[in-house]
Amino acid sequence: MSNVLEECIKLYKDLICCYNNISEKELIEGTNDDLDNLLNLNEDISISTACDINKCKEILGKLKLLIIHLSSVNPLICIGQKDIRELLIVRGILEKGVIISIRNKDIKSFNIYIAQLFIYYFDYKDILPKSKKQNAIVGLYLLYLLASNSIGDFHMTLEILPLEDHNDIYIKYVLNVEQNIMDGFFHHVLTKKENIPLYLYESFMDKLYTTIRFKLIDCIFASTNS
């Protein structure tokens, strides 16, 4: 194991402890201090933890400087030569980056993390086990696109998803919202906030409501001018 990977693992543990507000001892007990268990740690992202976001961002900043030195991050290295452990560590870091940026209301960072993370979700899908957080994060991104009225990007993202994922609770929720908007059932969307499958979705629901209001205004103007 390279020194860079060892340092990444150490900081990744710090990030998990900071985000979940647990001690290193608790993390060691939960993973039996085993790297494979750490890489496959099943965190419950449905719970909003009372963490120090600024401290998490600080650790993320250090990790971003480290991971660029991992050989598997180099796009010139062919997939067959990449270290699975390195890829899993980086994927976990990027997932944390997505969640922390949303909680910090940092949309620019959210988009950067998503763009990088999708490489690990889709380009490396044949060599990495599917992340337990993948559908929740993909659904979150779809909701962001819908709220931003980026319909073209919304459907392009849908096209790269396996059909079975369309029935996942996180993604199906967004698809139902999009269908209601397409059908003009705006009142159905406006009452869906209480039924969101993940608390992080709330971050984009207010933006979606604003988008819907503008759509309603456009409909009113269109009807009065026809």
CSV table of C-alpha atoms in Angstrom, one decimal:
chain,number,residue,atom,x,y,z
A,1,MET,CA,0.0,0.0,0.0
A,2,SER,CA,1.4,3.4,-1.0
A,3,ASN,CA,2.1,6.2,1.5
A,4,VAL,CA,-0.5,8.4,-0.3
A,5,LEU,CA,-3.2,5.7,0.0
A,6,GLU,CA,-2.4,5.2,3.7
A,7,GLU,CA,-2.7,9.0,4.3
A,8,CYS,CA,-6.0,9.1,2.4
A,9,ILE,CA,-7.4,6.3,4.5
A,10,LYS,CA,-6.4,8.1,7.7
A,11,LEU,CA,-8.0,11.3,6.6
A,12,TYR,CA,-11.1,9.4,5.2
A,13,LYS,CA,-11.6,7.9,8.7
A,14,ASP,CA,-11.3,11.4,10.1
A,15,LEU,CA,-14.0,12.6,7.7
A,16,ILE,CA,-16.3,9.7,8.5
A,17,CYS,CA,-15.9,10.4,12.2
A,18,CYS,CA,-16.4,14.1,11.8
A,19,TYR,CA,-19.5,13.8,9.6
A,20,ASN,CA,-21.2,11.1,11.7
A,21,ASN,CA,-20.1,12.8,15.0
A,22,ILE,CA,-18.5,9.6,16.3
A,23,SER,CA,-15.1,8.8,17.8
A,24,GLU,CA,-12.3,6.9,16.1
A,25,LYS,CA,-12.8,4.1,18.6
A,26,GLU,CA,-16.4,3.8,17.6
A,27,LEU,CA,-15.5,3.7,13.9
A,28,ILE,CA,-12.8,1.0,14.6
A,29,GLU,CA,-15.4,-1.1,16.5
A,30,GLY,CA,-17.9,-0.7,13.7
A,31,THR,CA,-15.4,-1.8,11.0
A,32,ASN,CA,-13.2,-4.2,13.1
A,33,ASP,CA,-10.4,-1.9,11.9
A,34,ASP,CA,-10.6,-3.7,8.5
A,35,LEU,CA,-10.1,-1.7,5.3
A,36,ASP,CA,-12.6,-3.7,3.3
A,37,ASN,CA,-15.3,-3.0,6.0
A,38,LEU,CA,-14.4,0.7,5.9
A,39,LEU,CA,-14.7,0.8,2.1
A,40,ASN,CA,-18.1,-0.9,2.3
A,41,LEU,CA,-19.3,1.0,5.3
A,42,ASN,CA,-23.1,1.2,5.2
A,43,GLU,CA,-23.8,4.7,6.4
A,44,ASP,CA,-27.4,5.9,6.8
A,45,ILE,CA,-27.6,9.1,4.8
A,46,SER,CA,-31.3,9.4,5.5
A,47,ILE,CA,-30.3,10.9,8.9
A,48,SER,CA,-29.1,14.5,9.2
A,49,THR,CA,-26.2,14.3,11.5
A,50,ALA,CA,-25.2,17.2,13.8
A,51,CYS,CA,-21.7,17.5,12.4
A,52,ASP,CA,-19.2,20.3,12.1
A,53,ILE,CA,-19.5,21.2,8.4
A,54,ASN,CA,-16.6,23.5,8.4
A,55,LYS,CA,-14.3,20.8,9.9
A,56,CYS,CA,-15.6,18.4,7.3
A,57,LYS,CA,-14.8,20.9,4.6
A,58,GLU,CA,-11.3,21.3,6.0
A,59,ILE,CA,-10.7,17.5,5.9
A,60,LEU,CA,-12.1,17.3,2.3
A,61,GLY,CA,-9.7,20.0,1.2
A,62,LYS,CA,-6.8,18.0,2.5
A,63,LEU,CA,-8.1,14.9,0.8
A,64,LYS,CA,-8.6,16.6,-2.5
A,65,LEU,CA,-4.9,17.5,-2.5
A,66,LEU,CA,-3.9,13.9,-1.7
A,67,ILE,CA,-6.1,12.0,-4.1
A,68,ILE,CA,-4.6,13.6,-7.2
A,69,HIS,CA,-1.4,11.7,-6.4
A,70,LEU,CA,-3.2,8.3,-6.4
A,71,SER,CA,-2.2,6.4,-9.6
A,72,SER,CA,-5.7,5.2,-10.2
A,73,VAL,CA,-7.0,8.7,-10.5
A,74,ASN,CA,-4.8,9.2,-13.6
A,75,PRO,CA,-7.1,9.0,-16.6
A,76,LEU,CA,-4.1,7.7,-18.7
A,77,ILE,CA,-4.0,4.6,-16.6
A,78,CYS,CA,-6.2,1.9,-18.2
A,79,ILE,CA,-9.1,0.6,-16.2
A,80,GLY,CA,-7.6,-2.9,-15.8
A,81,GLN,CA,-4.5,-1.4,-14.0
A,82,LYS,CA,-6.4,0.7,-11.5
A,83,ASP,CA,-6.4,-0.2,-7.8
A,84,ILE,CA,-9.9,-1.0,-6.7
A,85,ARG,CA,-9.2,0.2,-3.1
A,86,GLU,CA,-8.0,3.6,-4.4
A,87,LEU,CA,-11.1,3.9,-6.6
A,88,LEU,CA,-13.4,3.0,-3.7
A,89,ILE,CA,-11.7,5.5,-1.4
A,90,VAL,CA,-12.0,8.3,-3.9
A,91,ARG,CA,-15.7,7.4,-4.6
A,92,GLY,CA,-16.4,7.6,-0.9
A,93,ILE,CA,-14.7,10.9,-0.6
A,94,LEU,CA,-16.6,12.4,-3.5
A,95,GLU,CA,-19.9,11.1,-2.1
A,96,LYS,CA,-19.2,12.9,1.2
A,97,GLY,CA,-18.3,16.0,-0.9
A,98,VAL,CA,-21.7,15.9,-2.6
A,99,ILE,CA,-23.6,15.6,0.7
A,100,ILE,CA,-21.5,18.2,2.6
A,101,SER,CA,-21.7,20.7,-0.3
A,102,ILE,CA,-25.5,20.4,-0.3
A,103,ARG,CA,-25.7,20.9,3.5
A,104,ASN,CA,-23.4,23.9,3.1
A,105,LYS,CA,-25.6,25.2,0.2
A,106,ASP,CA,-22.6,25.3,-2.0
A,107,ILE,CA,-24.0,24.5,-5.5
A,108,LYS,CA,-20.8,25.1,-7.4
A,109,SER,CA,-19.0,22.5,-5.3
A,110,PHE,CA,-22.0,20.2,-5.6
A,111,ASN,CA,-21.7,20.2,-9.4
A,112,ILE,CA,-18.0,19.6,-9.3
A,113,TYR,CA,-18.3,16.7,-7.0
A,114,ILE,CA,-21.2,15.2,-9.0
A,115,ALA,CA,-19.3,15.5,-12.3
A,116,GLN,CA,-16.3,13.6,-10.8
A,117,LEU,CA,-18.5,11.1,-8.9
A,118,PHE,CA,-20.4,10.0,-12.0
A,119,ILE,CA,-17.1,8.7,-13.5
A,120,TYR,CA,-17.0,6.2,-10.6
A,121,TYR,CA,-20.7,5.4,-10.8
A,122,PHE,CA,-20.9,4.8,-14.5
A,123,ASP,CA,-17.5,4.6,-16.2
A,124,TYR,CA,-16.2,2.1,-13.6
A,125,LYS,CA,-19.5,0.3,-13.1
A,126,ASP,CA,-18.0,-3.0,-14.4
A,127,ILE,CA,-15.1,-3.1,-11.9
A,128,LEU,CA,-16.7,-1.4,-8.8
A,129,PRO,CA,-19.5,-2.7,-6.7
A,130,LYS,CA,-22.5,-0.4,-6.8
A,131,SER,CA,-22.5,2.2,-4.0
A,132,LYS,CA,-25.3,2.0,-1.5
A,133,LYS,CA,-25.6,5.8,-1.8
A,134,GLN,CA,-25.7,5.9,-5.6
A,135,ASN,CA,-29.4,6.0,-6.3
A,136,ALA,CA,-30.0,8.6,-3.5
A,137,ILE,CA,-27.3,10.9,-4.9
A,138,VAL,CA,-28.4,10.4,-8.6
A,139,GLY,CA,-31.9,11.2,-7.6
A,140,LEU,CA,-30.7,14.3,-5.8
A,141,TYR,CA,-28.9,15.4,-8.9
A,142,LEU,CA,-32.0,14.7,-11.1
A,143,LEU,CA,-34.1,16.9,-8.7
A,144,TYR,CA,-31.5,19.6,-9.0
A,145,LEU,CA,-31.7,19.5,-12.8
A,146,LEU,CA,-35.5,19.6,-12.7
A,147,ALA,CA,-35.4,22.5,-10.2
A,148,SER,CA,-33.0,24.3,-12.5
A,149,ASN,CA,-35.2,23.7,-15.5
A,150,SER,CA,-32.3,21.9,-17.2
A,151,ILE,CA,-34.7,19.4,-18.9
A,152,GLY,CA,-32.2,18.4,-21.6
A,153,ASP,CA,-29.5,17.4,-19.0
A,154,PHE,CA,-32.3,15.7,-16.9
A,155,HIS,CA,-33.2,13.4,-19.7
A,156,MET,CA,-29.6,12.8,-20.7
A,157,THR,CA,-28.8,11.7,-17.2
A,158,LEU,CA,-31.9,9.4,-17.2
A,159,GLU,CA,-30.6,7.7,-20.4
A,160,ILE,CA,-27.4,6.4,-18.6
A,161,LEU,CA,-29.4,4.9,-15.8
A,162,PRO,CA,-30.3,1.2,-15.9
A,163,LEU,CA,-34.1,0.8,-16.3
A,164,GLU,CA,-34.4,-1.0,-12.9
A,165,ASP,CA,-33.1,2.1,-11.2
A,166,HIS,CA,-36.1,4.0,-12.4
A,167,ASN,CA,-38.2,2.1,-9.8
A,168,ASP,CA,-35.9,3.0,-7.0
A,169,ILE,CA,-37.6,5.1,-4.3
A,170,TYR,CA,-35.1,8.0,-4.7
A,171,ILE,CA,-35.3,8.2,-8.5
A,172,LYS,CA,-39.0,7.3,-8.9
A,173,TYR,CA,-39.9,10.2,-6.6
A,174,VAL,CA,-38.2,12.7,-9.0
A,175,LEU,CA,-39.7,11.0,-12.1
A,176,ASN,CA,-43.2,11.4,-10.6
A,177,VAL,CA,-42.5,15.0,-9.9
A,178,GLU,CA,-41.3,15.5,-13.5
A,179,GLN,CA,-44.4,13.7,-14.8
A,180,ASN,CA,-46.7,15.9,-12.7
A,181,ILE,CA,-45.0,19.0,-14.1
A,182,MET,CA,-45.3,17.8,-17.7
A,183,ASP,CA,-49.0,17.1,-17.1
A,184,GLY,CA,-49.5,20.5,-15.6
A,185,PHE,CA,-50.5,19.1,-12.2
A,186,PHE,CA,-48.5,21.7,-10.4
A,187,HIS,CA,-50.6,21.4,-7.2
A,188,HIS,CA,-49.4,17.8,-6.9
A,189,VAL,CA,-45.8,18.9,-6.9
A,190,LEU,CA,-46.5,21.7,-4.3
A,191,THR,CA,-47.8,19.1,-1.9
A,192,LYS,CA,-44.9,16.6,-2.3
A,193,LYS,CA,-42.4,18.3,0.0
A,194,GLU,CA,-43.7,16.4,3.0
A,195,ASN,CA,-43.1,13.1,1.2
A,196,ILE,CA,-39.5,13.5,0.1
A,197,PRO,CA,-37.5,10.2,0.5
A,198,LEU,CA,-34.4,12.0,1.7
A,199,TYR,CA,-34.0,15.1,3.8
A,200,LEU,CA,-31.3,16.4,1.3
A,201,TYR,CA,-34.0,16.7,-1.4
A,202,GLU,CA,-35.5,19.6,0.6
A,203,SER,CA,-32.6,21.7,-0.5
A,204,PHE,CA,-33.9,21.8,-4.1
A,205,MET,CA,-37.7,21.7,-3.5
A,206,ASP,CA,-37.8,25.5,-2.8
A,207,LYS,CA,-35.9,26.1,-6.0
A,208,LEU,CA,-38.3,23.8,-7.8
A,209,TYR,CA,-41.3,25.7,-6.5
A,210,THR,CA,-39.8,28.9,-7.9
A,211,THR,CA,-39.4,27.2,-11.3
A,212,ILE,CA,-43.0,26.1,-11.2
A,213,ARG,CA,-44.2,29.6,-10.4
A,214,PHE,CA,-42.4,30.9,-13.5
A,215,LYS,CA,-44.0,28.1,-15.5
A,216,LEU,CA,-47.4,29.1,-14.2
A,217,ILE,CA,-46.8,32.7,-15.2
A,218,ASP,CA,-45.7,31.7,-18.7
A,219,CYS,CA,-48.9,29.6,-19.0
A,220,ILE,CA,-51.0,32.6,-17.9
A,221,PHE,CA,-49.3,35.0,-20.4
A,222,ALA,CA,-49.6,32.4,-23.2
A,223,SER,CA,-53.3,31.9,-22.6
A,224,THR,CA,-54.0,35.7,-22.5
A,225,ASN,CA,-52.1,36.3,-25.7
A,226,SER,CA,-53.7,33.5,-27.6
